[in-house]
Each structure stands twice: as C-alpha cells, then as structure tokens.
Short mmCIF file of C-alpha atoms in Angstrom, two decimals:
data_model
loop_
_atom_site.label_atom_id
_atom_site.label_comp_id
_atom_site.label_asym_id
_atom_site.label_seq_id
_atom_site.Cartn_x
_atom_site.Cartn_y
_atom_site.Cartn_z
CA MET A 1 175.65 227.82 -9.94
CA LYS A 2 176.68 224.27 -9.12
CA LYS A 3 177.67 222.05 -12.06
CA LEU A 4 175.97 218.66 -12.05
CA PRO A 5 175.68 215.89 -14.66
CA PHE A 6 172.20 215.51 -16.12
CA PHE A 7 171.67 211.79 -15.62
CA LEU A 8 172.91 211.65 -12.03
CA LEU A 9 169.64 210.49 -10.51
CA LEU A 10 170.29 206.76 -10.45
CA PRO A 11 168.14 204.25 -8.60
CA LEU A 12 169.05 203.15 -5.08
CA LEU A 13 167.18 200.68 -2.88
CA VAL A 14 164.22 201.49 -0.64
CA GLY A 15 160.67 200.30 -0.02
CA CYS A 16 157.96 200.13 2.54
CA SER A 17 157.54 198.85 6.07
CA PHE A 18 155.79 195.95 7.66
CA SER A 19 154.19 196.08 11.09
CA LEU A 20 153.85 193.52 13.87
CA PRO A 21 150.70 193.05 15.89
CA SER A 22 150.46 195.16 18.99
CA PRO A 23 148.96 193.81 22.17
CA SER A 24 146.08 196.24 21.78
CA SER A 25 143.14 196.31 19.41
CA SER A 26 144.88 197.55 16.26
CA GLU A 27 147.83 196.02 14.45
CA THR A 28 149.73 196.57 11.25
CA SER A 29 151.52 193.99 9.18
CA LYS A 30 155.26 193.42 9.46
CA GLY A 31 156.79 196.33 11.36
CA GLU A 32 157.06 198.21 14.63
CA GLU A 33 154.37 197.99 17.30
CA LEU A 34 151.51 200.44 17.18
CA SER A 35 149.10 201.20 19.98
CA SER A 36 145.36 201.68 19.64
CA GLU A 37 142.20 201.18 21.62
CA PRO A 38 139.15 198.96 21.17
CA ILE A 39 136.38 200.56 19.20
CA GLY A 40 132.81 199.91 20.09
CA GLY A 41 129.31 201.20 19.46
CA THR A 42 128.20 203.12 16.41
CA SER A 43 127.48 206.72 15.65
CA GLU A 44 124.27 208.01 14.18
CA PRO A 45 124.29 208.75 10.44
CA SER A 46 125.10 212.39 9.75
CA SER A 47 122.63 214.46 7.82
CA SER A 48 123.50 214.95 4.17
CA SER A 49 121.83 215.37 0.83
CA ASP A 50 124.18 212.83 -0.72
CA SER A 51 123.59 209.27 0.42
CA TRP A 52 123.66 205.72 -0.94
CA GLN A 53 122.64 202.30 0.27
CA GLY A 54 123.61 199.01 -1.26
CA SER A 55 124.33 195.35 -0.65
CA ALA A 56 127.17 193.02 -1.58
CA SER A 57 124.91 189.98 -1.49
CA SER A 58 124.43 187.76 -4.55
CA GLU A 59 123.44 184.24 -5.47
CA GLU A 60 127.12 183.50 -5.91
CA GLU A 61 127.76 184.70 -2.38
CA SER A 62 125.00 182.77 -0.71
CA SER A 63 127.04 179.58 -0.73
CA GLN A 64 130.19 181.17 0.74
CA GLU A 65 131.85 179.81 3.79
CA THR A 66 131.43 182.28 6.64
CA SER A 67 133.16 182.98 9.93
CA PHE A 68 130.13 184.84 11.27
CA PHE A 69 128.30 183.36 14.25
CA PHE A 70 126.30 186.41 15.20
CA ALA A 71 122.75 186.08 16.44
CA GLU A 72 122.04 189.61 15.23
CA GLU A 73 123.42 191.88 12.53
CA ARG A 74 126.34 194.14 13.43
CA THR A 75 127.07 197.64 12.17
CA LEU A 76 130.29 199.63 11.93
CA ASP A 77 130.94 203.25 10.88
CA PHE A 78 133.83 204.48 8.74
CA TYR A 79 134.83 208.12 8.25
CA SER A 80 137.35 209.02 5.57
CA ILE A 81 139.24 211.94 4.04
CA ASN A 82 141.66 212.17 1.13
CA ASP A 83 143.95 214.77 -0.44
CA TYR A 84 143.84 217.10 2.54
CA HIS A 85 146.92 218.97 1.26
CA GLY A 86 147.86 220.70 4.48
CA GLN A 87 144.75 222.85 4.88
CA ILE A 88 145.38 224.05 8.42
CA GLU A 89 143.38 227.27 8.36
CA ALA A 90 139.60 227.46 8.02
CA THR A 91 138.27 229.30 4.97
CA SER A 92 134.89 229.88 3.36
CA SER A 93 135.33 226.56 1.53
CA PHE A 94 137.27 224.39 4.00
CA PRO A 95 136.65 223.64 7.69
CA GLY A 96 140.29 223.78 8.79
CA ILE A 97 142.14 221.17 10.82
CA LYS A 98 140.81 222.21 14.25
CA THR A 99 137.23 221.53 13.16
CA LEU A 100 138.04 218.44 11.12
CA GLY A 101 140.34 216.99 13.76
CA THR A 102 137.78 217.56 16.52
CA TYR A 103 135.00 216.05 14.42
CA PHE A 104 136.99 212.94 13.49
CA LYS A 105 138.26 212.42 17.04
CA SER A 106 134.69 212.49 18.33
CA LYS A 107 133.66 209.88 15.76
CA LYS A 108 136.54 207.67 16.84
CA GLN A 109 135.41 207.97 20.43
CA ASP A 110 131.94 206.90 19.27
CA GLY A 111 133.47 203.72 17.83
CA ALA A 112 134.09 204.62 14.17
CA ILE A 113 137.08 203.60 12.04
CA LEU A 114 139.06 206.53 10.59
CA ILE A 115 140.64 206.30 7.13
CA ASN A 116 143.02 208.74 5.40
CA SER A 117 143.76 207.89 1.76
CA GLY A 118 146.82 210.04 1.21
CA ASP A 119 148.26 213.40 0.11
CA MET A 120 147.80 214.71 3.64
CA PHE A 121 150.77 217.01 4.17
CA GLN A 122 151.77 218.95 1.07
CA GLY A 123 150.13 222.26 0.30
CA SER A 124 150.43 225.00 2.92
CA LEU A 125 153.14 226.86 4.78
CA GLU A 126 151.69 225.71 8.10
CA SER A 127 152.11 222.04 7.14
CA ASN A 128 155.16 222.20 4.89
CA TYR A 129 157.24 224.21 7.34
CA ASN A 130 157.31 221.25 9.75
CA ARG A 131 157.33 218.61 6.98
CA GLY A 132 153.92 217.24 7.96
CA ASN A 133 154.62 216.83 11.69
CA LEU A 134 151.62 218.95 12.66
CA LEU A 135 149.14 216.83 10.71
CA THR A 136 150.74 213.57 11.81
CA ASP A 137 150.32 214.74 15.39
CA VAL A 138 146.64 215.49 14.70
CA MET A 139 146.12 212.03 13.17
CA ASN A 140 147.73 210.46 16.22
CA GLU A 141 145.59 212.55 18.56
CA ALA A 142 142.41 211.51 16.74
CA HIS A 143 143.63 207.87 16.47
CA PHE A 144 143.32 207.35 12.72
CA ASP A 145 143.26 203.63 11.90
CA ALA A 146 145.06 203.87 8.56
CA PHE A 147 146.96 206.42 6.48
CA SER A 148 147.77 205.36 2.92
CA LEU A 149 150.74 207.13 1.36
CA GLY A 150 149.92 209.37 -1.59
CA ASN A 151 152.28 210.64 -4.25
CA HIS A 152 152.83 213.96 -2.46
CA GLU A 153 154.00 212.22 0.69
CA PHE A 154 157.24 211.65 -1.29
CA ASP A 155 157.81 215.36 -2.04
CA TRP A 156 160.39 215.74 0.74
CA GLY A 157 162.05 212.37 0.29
CA LYS A 158 162.02 209.19 2.34
CA GLU A 159 163.30 210.68 5.59
CA ALA A 160 160.25 212.89 5.99
CA ILE A 161 158.00 209.83 5.65
CA ARG A 162 160.10 207.86 8.14
CA ASN A 163 160.13 210.72 10.63
CA ASN A 164 156.36 211.16 10.48
CA LYS A 165 155.72 207.44 10.70
CA LYS A 166 157.78 207.25 13.90
CA ARG A 167 155.95 210.08 15.63
CA LYS A 168 153.76 209.18 18.58
CA GLY A 169 150.80 210.88 20.17
CA LYS A 170 150.80 211.98 23.79
CA ASP A 171 149.32 208.59 24.72
CA GLY A 172 151.84 206.71 22.58
CA TYR A 173 149.49 206.08 19.66
CA GLN A 174 150.95 205.87 16.13
CA THR A 175 148.77 206.07 13.05
CA PRO A 176 149.56 203.09 10.77
CA PHE A 177 151.28 204.28 7.56
CA LEU A 178 150.39 201.91 4.70
CA CYS A 179 151.62 201.33 1.14
CA ALA A 180 151.39 197.65 0.28
CA ASN A 181 152.67 197.94 -3.30
CA LEU A 182 155.77 200.06 -2.58
CA TYR A 183 158.90 198.02 -3.30
CA ASP A 184 162.64 198.27 -3.83
CA PHE A 185 163.95 199.20 -7.24
CA ASP A 186 167.43 197.93 -8.11
CA GLY A 187 167.81 199.69 -11.45
CA SER A 188 166.71 196.83 -13.66
CA GLN A 189 163.73 195.07 -12.13
CA GLU A 190 161.29 195.19 -9.25
CA GLY A 191 162.74 193.91 -6.02
CA SER A 192 161.13 191.00 -4.24
CA ILE A 193 161.49 192.19 -0.63
CA GLN A 194 159.36 195.04 0.65
CA GLN A 195 161.18 197.58 2.75
CA SER A 196 160.20 198.03 6.35
CA ASP A 197 160.57 201.74 7.00
CA LEU A 198 158.00 203.63 4.90
CA GLY A 199 154.66 201.88 5.19
CA GLY A 200 153.10 198.56 6.10
CA GLU A 201 150.82 196.38 4.03
CA THR A 202 147.81 196.15 6.32
CA SER A 203 146.29 197.35 9.56
CA ILE A 204 143.88 195.20 11.58
CA VAL A 205 141.24 196.81 13.77
CA TYR A 206 139.20 194.96 16.37
CA ALA A 207 135.72 196.28 17.11
CA ASP A 208 134.28 195.38 20.49
CA ASN A 209 131.04 194.32 18.77
CA GLY A 210 132.94 191.28 17.49
CA LEU A 211 133.90 192.49 14.00
CA LYS A 212 137.52 192.20 12.90
CA VAL A 213 138.49 194.56 10.07
CA GLY A 214 141.53 194.33 7.83
CA ILE A 215 142.63 197.53 6.07
CA ILE A 216 144.92 197.40 3.02
CA GLY A 217 146.71 200.57 1.91
CA ALA A 218 148.01 201.02 -1.65
CA ILE A 219 148.90 203.64 -4.25
CA GLY A 220 148.23 203.78 -8.01
CA ARG A 221 151.02 202.18 -9.99
CA ASN A 222 151.54 205.04 -12.46
CA GLN A 223 151.66 207.71 -9.78
CA ILE A 224 155.39 207.27 -9.62
CA THR A 225 155.37 209.63 -12.63
CA SER A 226 153.75 212.33 -10.46
CA ILE A 227 156.76 212.53 -8.15
CA THR A 228 160.05 214.31 -8.79
CA SER A 229 162.16 211.43 -10.05
CA GLN A 230 165.10 211.76 -7.65
CA TYR A 231 162.79 211.05 -4.70
CA VAL A 232 161.67 207.68 -6.09
CA ALA A 233 164.78 206.64 -7.98
CA ASP A 234 165.17 203.69 -5.62
CA LEU A 235 161.47 202.83 -5.28
CA THR A 236 158.88 201.24 -7.50
CA PHE A 237 155.10 200.99 -7.31
CA LYS A 238 154.00 197.48 -8.24
CA ASP A 239 150.63 196.64 -9.76
CA PRO A 240 148.49 196.90 -6.63
CA MET A 241 145.59 194.63 -7.57
CA PRO A 242 147.33 191.21 -7.36
CA ILE A 243 148.82 192.35 -4.05
CA VAL A 244 145.39 193.40 -2.75
CA LYS A 245 143.97 189.98 -3.63
CA THR A 246 146.81 188.14 -1.93
CA LEU A 247 146.56 190.27 1.20
CA SER A 248 142.78 189.88 1.27
CA ASP A 249 143.10 186.09 1.22
CA ARG A 250 145.55 186.29 4.09
CA LEU A 251 143.35 188.65 6.09
CA LYS A 252 140.13 186.71 5.58
CA LYS A 253 141.43 183.15 5.51
CA GLU A 254 144.38 183.23 7.91
CA GLU A 255 143.70 186.26 10.11
CA GLY A 256 139.95 185.67 10.31
CA CYS A 257 138.95 189.21 9.33
CA ASP A 258 135.24 189.66 8.82
CA LEU A 259 135.70 192.68 6.56
CA VAL A 260 138.50 193.88 4.28
CA VAL A 261 138.71 197.55 3.33
CA LEU A 262 141.00 199.06 0.67
CA SER A 263 142.35 202.58 1.15
CA PHE A 264 143.68 203.38 -2.31
CA HIS A 265 145.45 206.56 -3.38
CA ALA A 266 144.02 206.45 -6.89
CA PRO A 267 140.63 207.19 -8.48
CA GLN A 268 137.92 204.56 -8.66
CA VAL A 269 138.55 203.96 -12.37
CA SER A 270 141.90 202.47 -11.36
CA ALA A 271 140.27 199.97 -9.00
CA MET A 272 137.03 199.01 -10.70
CA SER A 273 136.95 196.11 -13.18
CA GLN A 274 140.14 194.73 -11.64
CA GLY A 275 138.51 191.73 -9.99
CA ILE A 276 138.81 192.92 -6.38
CA THR A 277 135.03 192.87 -5.88
CA SER A 278 134.71 189.29 -7.09
CA ILE A 279 134.66 186.16 -4.94
CA SER A 280 138.04 184.74 -3.97
CA PRO A 281 138.43 181.01 -4.62
CA ILE A 282 140.56 180.84 -1.47
CA SER A 283 138.54 182.75 1.14
CA LYS A 284 135.18 182.10 -0.59
CA LYS A 285 134.36 185.74 0.13
CA ARG A 286 134.70 189.01 -1.73
CA TYR A 287 138.26 190.28 -1.82
CA VAL A 288 137.19 193.70 -0.57
CA ASP A 289 134.01 194.98 1.04
CA LEU A 290 134.65 198.72 0.74
CA VAL A 291 137.06 200.95 -1.22
CA PHE A 292 138.15 204.48 -0.32
CA CYS A 293 139.71 206.30 -3.30
CA ALA A 294 141.75 209.50 -3.75
CA HIS A 295 144.13 211.54 -5.94
CA THR A 296 141.80 213.31 -8.41
CA HIS A 297 140.15 215.62 -5.84
CA LYS A 298 136.75 214.75 -7.30
CA LYS A 299 133.67 213.54 -5.47
CA GLU A 300 133.16 209.91 -6.52
CA LYS A 301 130.53 207.36 -5.63
CA GLY A 302 130.54 204.05 -7.47
CA VAL A 303 129.26 200.53 -6.93
CA GLU A 304 130.57 197.27 -8.36
CA ASN A 305 129.11 193.91 -7.37
CA GLY A 306 127.50 195.65 -4.42
CA VAL A 307 130.85 197.02 -3.18
CA LEU A 308 130.96 200.76 -2.55
CA PHE A 309 133.74 203.02 -3.88
CA THR A 310 133.95 206.58 -2.58
CA GLN A 311 136.24 209.62 -2.90
CA ASN A 312 135.94 213.15 -1.51
CA ASP A 313 137.01 216.55 -2.74
CA ASP A 314 140.29 217.91 -1.41
CA LYS A 315 141.28 219.94 1.69
CA GLY A 316 138.51 218.54 3.87
CA GLU A 317 135.73 220.21 1.91
CA ASN A 318 133.78 217.05 2.64
CA ALA A 319 134.29 213.60 4.12
CA SER A 320 132.71 210.19 3.62
CA HIS A 321 130.66 208.38 6.23
CA VAL A 322 130.05 204.75 5.37
CA ARG A 323 128.00 202.50 7.63
CA ILE A 324 128.55 198.81 6.99
CA THR A 325 126.07 196.23 8.22
CA VAL A 326 127.06 192.58 8.50
CA LYS A 327 124.27 190.05 8.83
CA PRO A 328 124.66 186.71 10.67
CA ASN A 329 125.01 184.88 7.34
CA GLY A 330 127.90 187.14 6.28
CA GLU A 331 125.95 189.37 3.91
CA VAL A 332 127.44 192.87 3.83
CA THR A 333 125.46 196.02 3.09
CA SER A 334 126.70 199.60 2.98
CA SER A 335 125.23 203.08 3.19
CA LEU A 336 127.09 206.27 2.26
CA SER A 337 126.60 209.82 3.48
CA THR A 338 128.67 212.84 2.50
CA ILE A 339 129.75 214.95 5.47
CA ARG A 340 130.13 218.51 4.32
CA LYS A 341 131.98 221.44 5.85
CA ALA A 342 128.72 222.84 7.24
CA ASP A 343 127.90 219.49 8.88
CA MET A 344 131.24 219.41 10.69
CA GLU A 345 130.98 223.03 11.80
CA ALA A 346 127.42 222.57 13.01
CA GLU A 347 128.45 219.64 15.19
CA VAL A 348 131.71 221.12 16.52
CA LYS A 349 130.30 224.64 16.97
CA GLY A 350 133.77 226.04 17.55
CA ASN A 351 134.28 223.90 20.64
CA TYR A 352 137.57 222.39 19.54
CA ASP A 353 139.02 219.35 21.21
CA ARG A 354 141.66 220.58 23.62
CA GLY A 355 144.30 218.13 22.41
CA ILE A 356 143.76 219.06 18.76
CA GLU A 357 143.76 222.78 19.49
CA GLU A 358 146.97 222.62 21.53
CA ILE A 359 148.78 220.83 18.70
CA VAL A 360 147.74 223.36 16.06
CA ASP A 361 148.44 226.40 18.23
CA SER A 362 151.90 225.16 19.20
CA TYR A 363 153.00 224.99 15.57
CA ALA A 364 151.37 228.33 14.71
CA GLU A 365 153.90 230.12 16.92
CA ALA A 366 156.59 229.33 14.35
CA THR A 367 154.67 229.81 11.10
CA ASP A 368 152.35 232.76 11.75
CA PRO A 369 155.08 235.46 11.56
CA ILE A 370 156.43 233.96 8.33
CA GLY A 371 153.07 233.54 6.62
CA LYS A 372 151.81 237.01 7.52
CA GLU A 373 154.66 238.84 5.80
CA VAL A 374 153.26 241.06 3.04
CA LEU A 375 155.52 240.68 0.02
CA GLY A 376 153.82 243.28 -2.15
CA ASP A 377 150.55 244.63 -3.51
CA SER A 378 148.95 242.85 -6.44
CA LEU A 379 147.00 244.99 -8.90
CA GLY A 380 144.73 242.09 -9.79
CA TYR A 381 143.98 238.40 -9.70
CA PHE A 382 146.61 235.95 -11.01
CA GLY A 383 145.07 232.67 -12.23
CA SER A 384 146.76 229.37 -11.33
CA ARG A 385 146.78 228.28 -14.98
CA SER A 386 147.50 231.61 -16.57
CA GLU A 387 149.16 234.70 -15.07
CA ALA A 388 150.55 233.12 -11.87
CA PRO A 389 152.89 230.58 -13.51
CA VAL A 390 153.92 233.15 -16.12
CA LEU A 391 154.87 235.50 -13.27
CA MET A 392 156.94 232.68 -11.78
CA ALA A 393 158.68 232.02 -15.10
CA GLU A 394 159.45 235.72 -15.49
CA ALA A 395 160.99 235.88 -12.00
CA ILE A 396 163.19 232.86 -12.72
CA LEU A 397 164.24 234.33 -16.07
CA GLN A 398 165.21 237.64 -14.43
CA GLU A 399 167.24 235.76 -11.82
CA THR A 400 169.25 233.95 -14.50
CA GLN A 401 169.95 237.28 -16.18
CA GLU A 402 171.13 238.80 -12.89
CA GLU A 403 173.49 235.84 -12.47
CA GLY A 404 174.86 236.45 -15.97
CA LEU A 405 173.54 233.20 -17.42
CA SER A 406 172.66 233.09 -21.09
CA VAL A 407 169.23 231.44 -21.03
CA ASP A 408 166.72 231.50 -23.91
CA LEU A 409 163.66 231.02 -21.70
CA ALA A 410 162.45 229.84 -18.28
CA LEU A 411 159.78 227.15 -18.11
CA VAL A 412 157.50 226.07 -15.24
CA ASN A 413 154.28 224.12 -14.71
CA GLN A 414 150.98 225.43 -13.35
CA ALA A 415 150.41 226.92 -9.91
CA ARG A 416 148.38 225.05 -7.29
CA ALA A 417 146.20 228.04 -6.36
CA ASP A 418 145.39 231.53 -7.60
CA LEU A 419 147.17 234.61 -6.31
CA PRO A 420 144.68 237.14 -4.90
CA SER A 421 144.37 240.81 -5.64
CA GLY A 422 145.60 243.28 -3.04
CA GLU A 423 148.12 242.53 -0.31
CA LEU A 424 150.06 239.41 -1.27
CA SER A 425 151.25 237.52 1.80
CA TYR A 426 153.93 234.88 1.89
CA SER A 427 151.27 232.38 2.98
CA ALA A 428 149.23 233.07 -0.18
CA LEU A 429 152.34 232.70 -2.33
CA PHE A 430 153.11 229.41 -0.57
CA GLU A 431 149.63 228.07 -1.29
CA ALA A 432 150.08 228.83 -4.98
CA PHE A 433 153.61 227.35 -5.12
CA PRO A 434 153.86 224.85 -2.24
CA PHE A 435 156.56 222.60 -3.63
CA ASP A 436 160.29 222.82 -3.01
CA ASN A 437 161.30 222.59 -6.65
CA GLU A 438 164.86 223.44 -7.60
CA VAL A 439 165.71 225.24 -10.85
CA TYR A 440 168.10 223.64 -13.33
CA VAL A 441 169.67 225.02 -16.47
CA LEU A 442 169.51 222.53 -19.34
CA GLU A 443 170.62 222.45 -22.92
CA VAL A 444 167.75 220.87 -24.87
CA SER A 445 166.63 220.18 -28.41
CA GLY A 446 164.11 222.42 -30.12
CA THR A 447 161.85 219.40 -30.53
CA ASP A 448 161.66 218.84 -26.77
CA LEU A 449 161.28 222.54 -26.10
CA PHE A 450 158.33 222.94 -28.46
CA ALA A 451 156.61 219.86 -27.04
CA GLU A 452 156.85 221.06 -23.42
CA ALA A 453 156.05 224.69 -24.17
CA GLU A 454 152.66 223.62 -25.52
CA TYR A 455 151.26 222.66 -22.13
CA ASN A 456 153.52 224.41 -19.63
CA TYR A 457 154.28 228.11 -19.02
CA PHE A 458 157.34 230.10 -19.93
CA ALA A 459 158.96 233.52 -20.17
CA ARG A 460 161.16 234.13 -23.19
CA SER A 461 164.28 236.25 -23.47
CA ARG A 462 165.45 235.13 -26.92
CA LYS A 463 164.56 237.66 -29.61
CA GLU A 464 165.28 235.36 -32.56
CA ALA A 465 162.84 232.65 -33.67
CA PHE A 466 163.12 229.16 -32.19
CA SER A 467 163.50 226.14 -34.46
CA LYS A 468 162.74 222.50 -33.77
CA LYS A 469 166.14 221.71 -35.27
CA GLY A 470 168.04 223.95 -32.88
CA ARG A 471 169.42 223.51 -29.35
CA TYR A 472 168.68 225.96 -26.56
CA LYS A 473 169.50 226.77 -22.95
CA ILE A 474 166.53 226.91 -20.62
CA ALA A 475 165.91 227.32 -16.88
CA VAL A 476 163.40 224.69 -15.79
CA LEU A 477 162.01 223.10 -12.63
CA ASP A 478 163.61 219.83 -11.58
CA TYR A 479 160.28 217.98 -11.78
CA LEU A 480 160.07 218.80 -15.49
CA ALA A 481 163.80 218.53 -16.20
CA PHE A 482 164.12 214.98 -14.89
CA HIS A 483 160.63 213.64 -15.45
CA GLN A 484 160.45 209.93 -16.19
CA ASN A 485 157.63 207.73 -17.46
CA SER A 486 156.61 204.50 -15.73
CA GLN A 487 159.42 202.67 -17.57
CA ARG A 488 162.01 205.03 -16.03
CA VAL A 489 162.70 206.76 -19.36
CA TYR A 490 163.26 210.54 -19.39
CA ASP A 491 160.28 211.64 -21.42
CA TYR A 492 159.99 215.44 -21.15
CA PHE A 493 163.55 216.40 -22.05
CA PRO A 494 165.24 213.19 -23.24
CA SER A 495 167.68 215.32 -25.25
CA GLY A 496 168.67 217.39 -22.25
CA SER A 497 172.03 217.81 -20.62
CA SER A 498 172.35 219.64 -17.30
CA LEU A 499 174.55 222.69 -16.95
CA GLY A 500 173.86 223.09 -13.23
CA LYS A 501 171.23 224.58 -10.95
CA LEU A 502 170.51 227.94 -9.34
CA GLU A 503 171.91 228.37 -5.84
CA LYS A 504 171.89 231.06 -3.18
CA GLU A 505 174.50 231.13 -0.44
CA GLY A 506 175.51 227.56 -1.23
CA SER A 507 171.98 226.10 -1.09
CA PRO A 508 169.42 225.39 -3.84
CA TYR A 509 167.56 228.57 -4.76
CA ARG A 510 164.07 227.10 -4.86
CA TYR A 511 161.50 228.50 -7.25
CA ARG A 512 159.13 229.90 -4.62
CA GLU A 513 161.95 231.82 -2.93
CA ILE A 514 163.07 233.23 -6.26
CA LEU A 515 159.60 234.69 -6.80
CA ALA A 516 159.26 235.85 -3.19
CA ASP A 517 162.53 237.79 -3.51
CA ALA A 518 161.45 239.18 -6.88
CA ILE A 519 158.22 240.52 -5.35
CA ARG A 520 160.10 242.01 -2.40
CA ASN A 521 162.41 243.71 -4.93
CA GLY A 522 159.54 245.24 -6.89
CA ILE A 523 158.71 242.95 -9.81
CA SER A 524 155.50 244.13 -11.45
CA LEU A 525 152.34 242.59 -9.98
CA ASP A 526 149.99 243.73 -12.72
CA PRO A 527 148.39 240.55 -14.15
CA GLU A 528 147.73 242.27 -17.47
CA GLY A 529 151.47 242.17 -18.10
CA TYR A 530 151.59 238.36 -17.89
CA SER A 531 148.98 237.26 -20.41
CA THR A 532 149.57 233.85 -21.97
CA SER A 533 148.61 235.40 -25.32
CA SER A 534 151.59 237.78 -25.20
CA PRO A 535 154.33 236.91 -27.74
CA ARG A 536 156.90 236.51 -24.92
CA TYR A 537 154.73 233.98 -23.14
CA SER A 538 152.89 232.18 -25.94
CA ALA A 539 153.93 228.96 -27.68
CA SER A 540 152.21 230.26 -30.82
CA TYR A 541 155.04 232.79 -31.31
CA LEU A 542 158.04 230.52 -30.70
CA GLU A 543 158.79 230.23 -34.40
CA SER A 544 158.60 234.01 -34.80
CA SER A 545 161.09 236.73 -33.93
CA LEU A 546 160.13 239.28 -31.31
#
C-alpha cells in the first residue's frame, strides 16, 4: 500500500479550447480547424405522442432589428441526445449505438443539426475500455454539430478529453467539443484566459437554406462537485449565464447568426429565470432561441418567453426532435417531438449504416471476450441502492483484512445499475460499477464517519461501538475521500488524513477489480446476506456493539 499525504491534490492550470473557422460550413470558436458539410433541406417530423409547438414572438420583439431578408419562412430540424453513458449494446429499453448512430446519421444527411449535451462516454465496458474512442468515432461518422462536455467526460482526466477531441472521422470530420465556461484555476481565483485544448466556446453551422446557427456549449457551475477532485484540481466552471449572454451578442451581432442554440449540461431549472430568454440590448434579439438540457436523466419540456427547453432520458431511450421555423420578420417558432426507441428501430429496421456498423464491430473484437467472462452465479437480484454497494463494501473490507490492514469499516457510494440474478458477467459488473475509483485508507473523525454513513453504504469489521468523539480507520473510494464543495473545501471528510491506497502489482487496485476478484474467489452472492438493515451494514447500529 503506497503512502500518500491526504491533501496532495493541489490545483494546477488547465481550461478549454477555442476553435478557428474552417473553410467549410461549420466552425468552432478559437481553436483547431474542423471540417463539416453544408446542411440543407428538412426532414419530416417523426411520429410521437409527445409534442409541443410554441413561438418566441412578443410585442417586445416586434420592434427588434433583424438580419432576415427572406421572402418566405425557413425551417430547420435539430436532433439531440444527452447522458448516453456508453450504451453500446441494444437492450429492451435502449436502442444501442448501431441503431441510434444510423438514425442520427440519416437525419444529418437530410439536413438536420445534431446536438449532444454531454456525459456520452462513461458507463459501459465497451465504451470505457477505449476511453470513449468508439463513441467519438460514431459522432464523427454521423457528423454531430456540437458535443458539450458533461461532468463524466472528466472521469479519466484531461488527456482522455484531448485525445477524443483530436480524433477524426474517415473523411476528416471532427465533432466540435464545447465547454464555454471551463477556465483555468490557479489555486486562489478564476483565471481570465480560457484554455485551448479541452473544448471551444461555440460552433457555427451554415444551412444551405440561408440560416446561420450559432451553438454555445456549457456545463452547470456546481457540477465540478460531481467529479473526483483530482481531475479538476486545475479547472474551474464559471457561472455560465453571463458567458452565454456575451457569446450570444457576439454570434448575433458580430457573426450575423440568425439563431443561437444553447447545449447545456445541466437541467432546465439551472437555465430558466437566468435572463437568457430575454431580449439583448446589444443584438436586439433574444439571447437564445432553443436550449438543450442534460444531467438529471429526466424527460424535460419547458417554455420560457416562447423559448423551448428540452432534455431526454439517458442511454438513448429517447431523443428530441425540434423543428424551428424562422419567419421573414425574424419571428422564431418551435415544435418538439420525442423520438422514442421504437421510432428509431422502426425507421432503421436493422439496416445499420455501414460506416457506423464497422466502427462498432471493430471495437467489439477487443471487448467481447472480456465482457462475456462469467465471474460467478448470483442467487438473486442485487439492487443498485441496497445490496450491490454493500457487496462492494464487503469485498473491499475483506481485501484490507487480507493485506493485514486494521480498518474499522469500508465505505462506498451507490452502484449505477442493478446486478442481475443468475450468471454474473464482467460486463454486468462493469455496468453497475463503471468508474475507475481508487480505494484509500483514511483516519477520520467519528463526526465525519457518522455523517457519511447516513447516506452511503458500508461494511463494518469493528465489534465495539463507534463514537462521534472517536477517530477511526476506514477504506473509502477516492471520490468520497477527497470530495470538495464548490469553494474547494473538503466537505465529506475534512478531518481526514490519508494513510495510503490499495495497490496490486504496483498499480492502483480499483474498486471494481477488487470485487471482480472477490467474486472469482468465491465471495457469497446471496443478496439476503447483504441487507442494509443488518447490524454490520446499517448506520442505525453504529453506536452499538456487535
């Protein structure tokens, strides 16, 4: 076990990229050239039971200056996803990337604009194994017009983002990576210069029907607290709304964009009532005409001042189709349809795009043998917020005991998916525990321990009662051990001091691998033995002896 100081995760300096215009029809702000193609024509509205129509017109707007000189109204289609979380395989609930990629590529070829509002990569063996390369390749093949970074894009550190951003499709196309409010952090204040290697501020798309569309990508300010702190120690997320307004003025006033769209990795409550749907005194137009939201994995449909806000469920369960109509006087109206899994499958009919299918199949050669390994046989269903994390905590606790470490308990957070009954494959385990968390041993106060045990999961080895006045040794995931609030203060275990972390053959022994090895070695897979009401696993018994 490697000895490390507890407060070693000090801020460095990093931020986000700018993009320069490319000679083609799509450009991003301040950064490397990106290639795209003109988009033209519109696709027919997809059938759905969930639709909305609205207008951004108002008396206030009727006197706006306008750059429109159209004799007839123009329409433009947008298709969006969010929080895809690496769902490569098709299931009864999700269409899988071959269907979704084929569907979106066909819409692009029909002239639509494609939006991805973040958390694309993290969540499955098939995506995590290649650090998101597979899904970046699919986005490039389909020619997505914007990809806004989500909090889980940071789960593998900055290099993974850089590497994916630099990837090109077979035709040279690169999906614009956006994160307008990602800035340097120098340890004391927000930096003033945005970095150039993680994500640009905007992407501009030219439609061959004459419309020019500016896309702004941003992330919720407080989502920095949803990332393991060492991966964002040198980054900060600024308040996005003033930045959105400034960029909108630039896009509409200086760049001559007819429409401005916000792709925002945050729920609509974070964007509404922030003034972005009001009229800018500079451009004399609304700051934004359409907002795509994300992060909460909940279907959202909201309207403010005639501006539509929409979010989909996760893993491609559904997508948004928004048709925007721009009248000659500049009035903007929108209609929303929800594209469900069945809609995509009915249109694709299993006839996958050859380019999409070749990408997915080429990566499957590496991951299929790993994912299909059967680790053991489960005697029942392990819930993601009950037996599954308790099983994980028990495996970590047993590992510390085998290493001869004197630990009072092991503590983890919830799983991301349930563990099924029957044969338990490595792929199923990966879906439940997709992150690469390391396990640290801390000495902490009883006060901190009691507070975190209330809403996390643990396995206890200590027979004697715990006291809020005591100090204890615990094994805990790095995300919890070093969690910071938005002011960069350690808020889960502020009393903690690190005694080191678990390693195997000189490398971090990550929590998922600890459990995988425990299952291979015969740890019990009877969910009845991991009840959160058991004295060993319940916070209600911490002050009692076993």
